Amino acid sequence: GNECVYGVIANSGVATVFPQAIALASSWDPDLIFKVSTAISDEARARFHSGVPNVGLTYWSQVINMCRDPRWGRTQEAYGEDPYLTSQIGLAFVRGLQGNNPKYLKVVSSPKHFAANNEEWRRHTGSAQIDEAMLREYYLPQFRTVIKDGKAFSIMAAYNSINGVPCCCNKELLTDILRDEWGFAGYVVSDCGGVRDIYTAHHYASSREEAVALAINAG
């Protein structure tokens, strides 16, 4: 896996660096974003075929959380606080990454962090208290768009909880909404250490083993 919010993270070698996501969103131009993400996926494919070790075709991008608090440490990686703008910019980005081949994905896009993730100081322990209307009308529309319309083949579950249930083992999010309502047929990944956090940070499970079981059974 890799990141490509503003271009392929090359670690070593050369890759094109585009403006940060918040600047790309300020263009209000989905066609431009499609060209940017197409260029990124061209480079991702080239890097994959170049023989560089430990390089795959799964990209944990892009960040489509709502930026409501400027103290969040990832505001520059996201598209702002408007769900419609984020939906359209995110849709173009996913389509540019995954390509339009009827059989093959150019790369796999994993939009993140599902869902209601916009806090830094309690990033591993916090619980977002959100009613159903706010969740459906504000925090989920952009994810729905990139899944239903963009056909993103992966999605990343967030560190935080929603109403006391960690996102990485939240059946309402990962099965009821994502798969049953939106028809998602791809795979869910956790944020780094997110499954461990079910036990060590949220204390929602009594052991690491139970945390893994909860995550798998939730989807």
GROMACS .gro file of C-alpha atoms in nm:
model
  219
    1GLY     CA    1   0.000   0.000   0.000
    2ASN     CA    2   0.093   0.364  -0.035
    3GLU     CA    3  -0.046   0.716  -0.014
    4CYS     CA    4  -0.111   0.951  -0.302
    5VAL     CA    5  -0.316   1.240  -0.167
    6TYR     CA    6  -0.095   1.486  -0.358
    7GLY     CA    7   0.108   1.239  -0.564
    8VAL     CA    8   0.280   0.906  -0.526
    9ILE     CA    9   0.497   0.899  -0.215
   10ALA     CA   10   0.816   0.778  -0.375
   11ASN     CA   11   1.040   0.751  -0.065
   12SER     CA   12   1.325   0.717  -0.309
   13GLY     CA   13   1.317   0.813  -0.672
   14VAL     CA   14   1.110   1.074  -0.847
   15ALA     CA   15   0.737   1.146  -0.853
   16THR     CA   16   0.528   1.448  -0.943
   17VAL     CA   17   0.414   1.650  -0.641
   18PHE     CA   18   0.082   1.828  -0.682
   19PRO     CA   19  -0.066   2.089  -0.446
   20GLN     CA   20  -0.211   1.962  -0.119
   21ALA     CA   21  -0.570   1.841  -0.130
   22ILE     CA   22  -0.719   2.153   0.030
   23ALA     CA   23  -0.562   2.358  -0.250
   24LEU     CA   24  -0.685   2.117  -0.518
   25ALA     CA   25  -1.037   2.147  -0.378
   26SER     CA   26  -1.017   2.526  -0.397
   27SER     CA   27  -1.002   2.492  -0.776
   28TRP     CA   28  -1.370   2.380  -0.771
   29ASP     CA   29  -1.278   2.187  -1.086
   30PRO     CA   30  -1.351   1.810  -1.089
   31ASP     CA   31  -1.218   1.779  -1.446
   32LEU     CA   32  -0.883   1.916  -1.331
   33ILE     CA   33  -0.880   1.678  -1.034
   34PHE     CA   34  -0.948   1.388  -1.269
   35LYS     CA   35  -0.643   1.485  -1.476
   36VAL     CA   36  -0.433   1.512  -1.160
   37SER     CA   37  -0.535   1.170  -1.027
   38THR     CA   38  -0.491   1.016  -1.373
   39ALA     CA   39  -0.133   1.145  -1.376
   40ILE     CA   40  -0.084   1.006  -1.025
   41SER     CA   41  -0.212   0.661  -1.125
   42ASP     CA   42   0.008   0.666  -1.438
   43GLU     CA   43   0.309   0.715  -1.210
   44ALA     CA   44   0.181   0.456  -0.963
   45ARG     CA   45   0.158   0.198  -1.242
   46ALA     CA   46   0.499   0.292  -1.379
   47ARG     CA   47   0.651   0.258  -1.033
   48PHE     CA   48   0.485  -0.080  -0.985
   49HIS     CA   49   0.625  -0.211  -1.315
   50SER     CA   50   0.971  -0.064  -1.258
   51GLY     CA   51   1.074  -0.338  -1.019
   52VAL     CA   52   1.098  -0.121  -0.706
   53PRO     CA   53   1.062  -0.363  -0.410
   54ASN     CA   54   0.761  -0.352  -0.177
   55VAL     CA   55   0.549  -0.142  -0.412
   56GLY     CA   56   0.187  -0.240  -0.461
   57LEU     CA   57  -0.119  -0.098  -0.632
   58THR     CA   58  -0.333  -0.015  -0.329
   59TYR     CA   59  -0.340   0.355  -0.243
   60TRP     CA   60  -0.487   0.479   0.083
   61SER     CA   61  -0.631   0.791  -0.070
   62GLN     CA   62  -0.806   1.018  -0.056
   63VAL     CA   63  -0.908   1.189   0.269
   64ILE     CA   64  -1.275   1.284   0.237
   65ASN     CA   65  -1.358   1.365   0.598
   66MET     CA   66  -1.531   1.691   0.676
   67CYS     CA   67  -1.287   1.952   0.808
   68ARG     CA   68  -1.488   2.128   1.076
   69ASP     CA   69  -1.206   2.198   1.320
   70PRO     CA   70  -0.893   2.376   1.192
   71ARG     CA   71  -0.691   2.223   1.477
   72TRP     CA   72  -0.721   1.884   1.309
   73GLY     CA   73  -0.377   1.774   1.197
   74ARG     CA   74  -0.493   1.657   0.854
   75THR     CA   75  -0.695   1.952   0.726
   76GLN     CA   76  -0.444   2.005   0.446
   77GLU     CA   77  -0.505   1.648   0.326
   78ALA     CA   78  -0.882   1.690   0.287
   79TYR     CA   79  -1.118   1.897   0.074
   80GLY     CA   80  -1.283   2.129   0.325
   81GLU     CA   81  -1.610   2.135   0.512
   82ASP     CA   82  -1.865   2.106   0.231
   83PRO     CA   83  -1.998   1.753   0.165
   84TYR     CA   84  -2.108   1.823  -0.193
   85LEU     CA   85  -1.777   1.974  -0.304
   86THR     CA   86  -1.591   1.692  -0.132
   87SER     CA   87  -1.817   1.437  -0.303
   88GLN     CA   88  -1.749   1.573  -0.649
   89ILE     CA   89  -1.374   1.626  -0.603
   90GLY     CA   90  -1.349   1.282  -0.438
   91LEU     CA   91  -1.545   1.115  -0.718
   92ALA     CA   92  -1.314   1.259  -0.984
   93PHE     CA   93  -1.008   1.152  -0.786
   94VAL     CA   94  -1.128   0.792  -0.748
   95ARG     CA   95  -1.212   0.765  -1.117
   96GLY     CA   96  -0.870   0.896  -1.216
   97LEU     CA   97  -0.696   0.650  -0.986
   98GLN     CA   98  -0.891   0.339  -1.075
   99GLY     CA   99  -0.923   0.404  -1.449
  100ASN     CA  100  -1.200   0.294  -1.683
  101ASN     CA  101  -1.091  -0.053  -1.796
  102PRO     CA  102  -1.396  -0.283  -1.774
  103LYS     CA  103  -1.189  -0.570  -1.631
  104TYR     CA  104  -0.881  -0.429  -1.455
  105LEU     CA  105  -0.833  -0.163  -1.189
  106LYS     CA  106  -0.548   0.073  -1.268
  107VAL     CA  107  -0.485   0.107  -0.894
  108VAL     CA  108  -0.712   0.049  -0.594
  109SER     CA  109  -0.844   0.363  -0.426
  110SER     CA  110  -0.912   0.345  -0.050
  111PRO     CA  111  -1.097   0.662   0.053
  112LYS     CA  112  -1.069   0.740   0.424
  113HIS     CA  113  -1.136   0.771   0.717
  114PHE     CA  114  -1.480   0.610   0.746
  115ALA     CA  115  -1.633   0.797   0.926
  116ALA     CA  116  -1.673   1.124   1.121
  117ASN     CA  117  -1.298   1.159   1.175
  118ASN     CA  118  -1.191   1.518   1.242
  119GLU     CA  119  -1.007   1.527   1.573
  120GLU     CA  120  -0.639   1.502   1.656
  121TRP     CA  121  -0.588   1.507   2.031
  122ARG     CA  122  -0.810   1.200   2.091
  123ARG     CA  123  -0.747   1.041   1.752
  124HIS     CA  124  -0.720   0.686   1.892
  125THR     CA  125  -0.973   0.715   2.174
  126GLY     CA  126  -1.241   0.968   2.081
  127SER     CA  127  -1.607   0.898   2.016
  128ALA     CA  128  -1.803   1.128   1.784
  129GLN     CA  129  -2.151   1.178   1.925
  130ILE     CA  130  -2.367   1.226   1.616
  131ASP     CA  131  -2.740   1.189   1.562
  132GLU     CA  132  -2.876   1.000   1.262
  133ALA     CA  133  -2.964   1.310   1.062
  134MET     CA  134  -2.619   1.468   1.097
  135LEU     CA  135  -2.448   1.138   1.017
  136ARG     CA  136  -2.654   1.081   0.703
  137GLU     CA  137  -2.670   1.438   0.578
  138TYR     CA  138  -2.321   1.562   0.658
  139TYR     CA  139  -2.066   1.295   0.744
  140LEU     CA  140  -2.161   1.018   0.499
  141PRO     CA  141  -2.272   1.171   0.164
  142GLN     CA  142  -1.918   1.199   0.023
  143PHE     CA  143  -1.841   0.837   0.114
  144ARG     CA  144  -2.167   0.727  -0.047
  145THR     CA  145  -2.074   0.908  -0.369
  146VAL     CA  146  -1.726   0.760  -0.405
  147ILE     CA  147  -1.861   0.410  -0.331
  148LYS     CA  148  -2.185   0.408  -0.529
  149ASP     CA  149  -2.084   0.632  -0.820
  150GLY     CA  150  -1.706   0.601  -0.815
  151LYS     CA  151  -1.696   0.228  -0.738
  152ALA     CA  152  -1.397   0.269  -0.505
  153PHE     CA  153  -1.280  -0.086  -0.443
  154SER     CA  154  -1.156  -0.030  -0.090
  155ILE     CA  155  -1.230   0.194   0.206
  156MET     CA  156  -1.046   0.265   0.530
  157ALA     CA  157  -1.227   0.249   0.864
  158ALA     CA  158  -1.137   0.527   1.105
  159TYR     CA  159  -0.968   0.520   1.446
  160ASN     CA  160  -1.251   0.691   1.628
  161SER     CA  161  -1.580   0.558   1.760
  162ILE     CA  162  -1.923   0.680   1.661
  163ASN     CA  163  -2.169   0.694   1.950
  164GLY     CA  164  -1.947   0.462   2.152
  165VAL     CA  165  -1.883   0.196   1.886
  166PRO     CA  166  -1.534   0.192   1.726
  167CYS     CA  167  -1.554   0.241   1.350
  168CYS     CA  168  -1.330  -0.062   1.290
  169CYS     CA  169  -1.595  -0.291   1.444
  170ASN     CA  170  -1.906  -0.087   1.368
  171LYS     CA  171  -2.152  -0.320   1.195
  172GLU     CA  172  -2.392  -0.036   1.116
  173LEU     CA  173  -2.117   0.139   0.919
  174LEU     CA  174  -1.930  -0.154   0.766
  175THR     CA  175  -2.216  -0.388   0.682
  176ASP     CA  176  -2.558  -0.229   0.715
  177ILE     CA  177  -2.473   0.096   0.537
  178LEU     CA  178  -2.161   0.019   0.332
  179ARG     CA  179  -2.251  -0.323   0.193
  180ASP     CA  180  -2.626  -0.363   0.230
  181GLU     CA  181  -2.734  -0.007   0.143
  182TRP     CA  182  -2.455   0.108  -0.088
  183GLY     CA  183  -2.372  -0.225  -0.251
  184PHE     CA  184  -2.001  -0.209  -0.173
  185ALA     CA  185  -1.826  -0.523  -0.303
  186GLY     CA  186  -1.464  -0.441  -0.219
  187TYR     CA  187  -1.259  -0.474   0.098
  188VAL     CA  188  -1.229  -0.270   0.416
  189VAL     CA  189  -0.893  -0.189   0.572
  190SER     CA  190  -0.834  -0.044   0.916
  191ASP     CA  191  -0.633   0.267   0.983
  192CYS     CA  192  -0.290   0.171   1.117
  193GLY     CA  193  -0.348  -0.002   1.449
  194GLY     CA  194  -0.723   0.059   1.432
  195VAL     CA  195  -0.816  -0.298   1.518
  196ARG     CA  196  -0.574  -0.298   1.812
  197ASP     CA  197  -0.736   0.026   1.930
  198ILE     CA  198  -1.068  -0.153   1.977
  199TYR     CA  199  -0.902  -0.318   2.277
  200THR     CA  200  -0.617  -0.092   2.387
  201ALA     CA  201  -0.768   0.255   2.328
  202HIS     CA  202  -1.147   0.225   2.324
  203HIS     CA  203  -1.158  -0.067   2.573
  204TYR     CA  204  -1.453  -0.199   2.373
  205ALA     CA  205  -1.313  -0.554   2.369
  206SER     CA  206  -1.169  -0.759   2.652
  207SER     CA  207  -0.871  -0.888   2.453
  208ARG     CA  208  -0.683  -0.845   2.125
  209GLU     CA  209  -0.841  -1.166   1.999
  210GLU     CA  210  -1.190  -1.039   2.071
  211ALA     CA  211  -1.105  -0.711   1.895
  212VAL     CA  212  -1.007  -0.902   1.580
  213ALA     CA  213  -1.325  -1.110   1.597
  214LEU     CA  214  -1.542  -0.801   1.642
  215ALA     CA  215  -1.377  -0.631   1.343
  216ILE     CA  216  -1.414  -0.932   1.113
  217ASN     CA  217  -1.775  -0.999   1.215
  218ALA     CA  218  -1.863  -0.631   1.161
  219GLY     CA  219  -1.735  -0.642   0.805
   0.00000   0.00000   0.00000
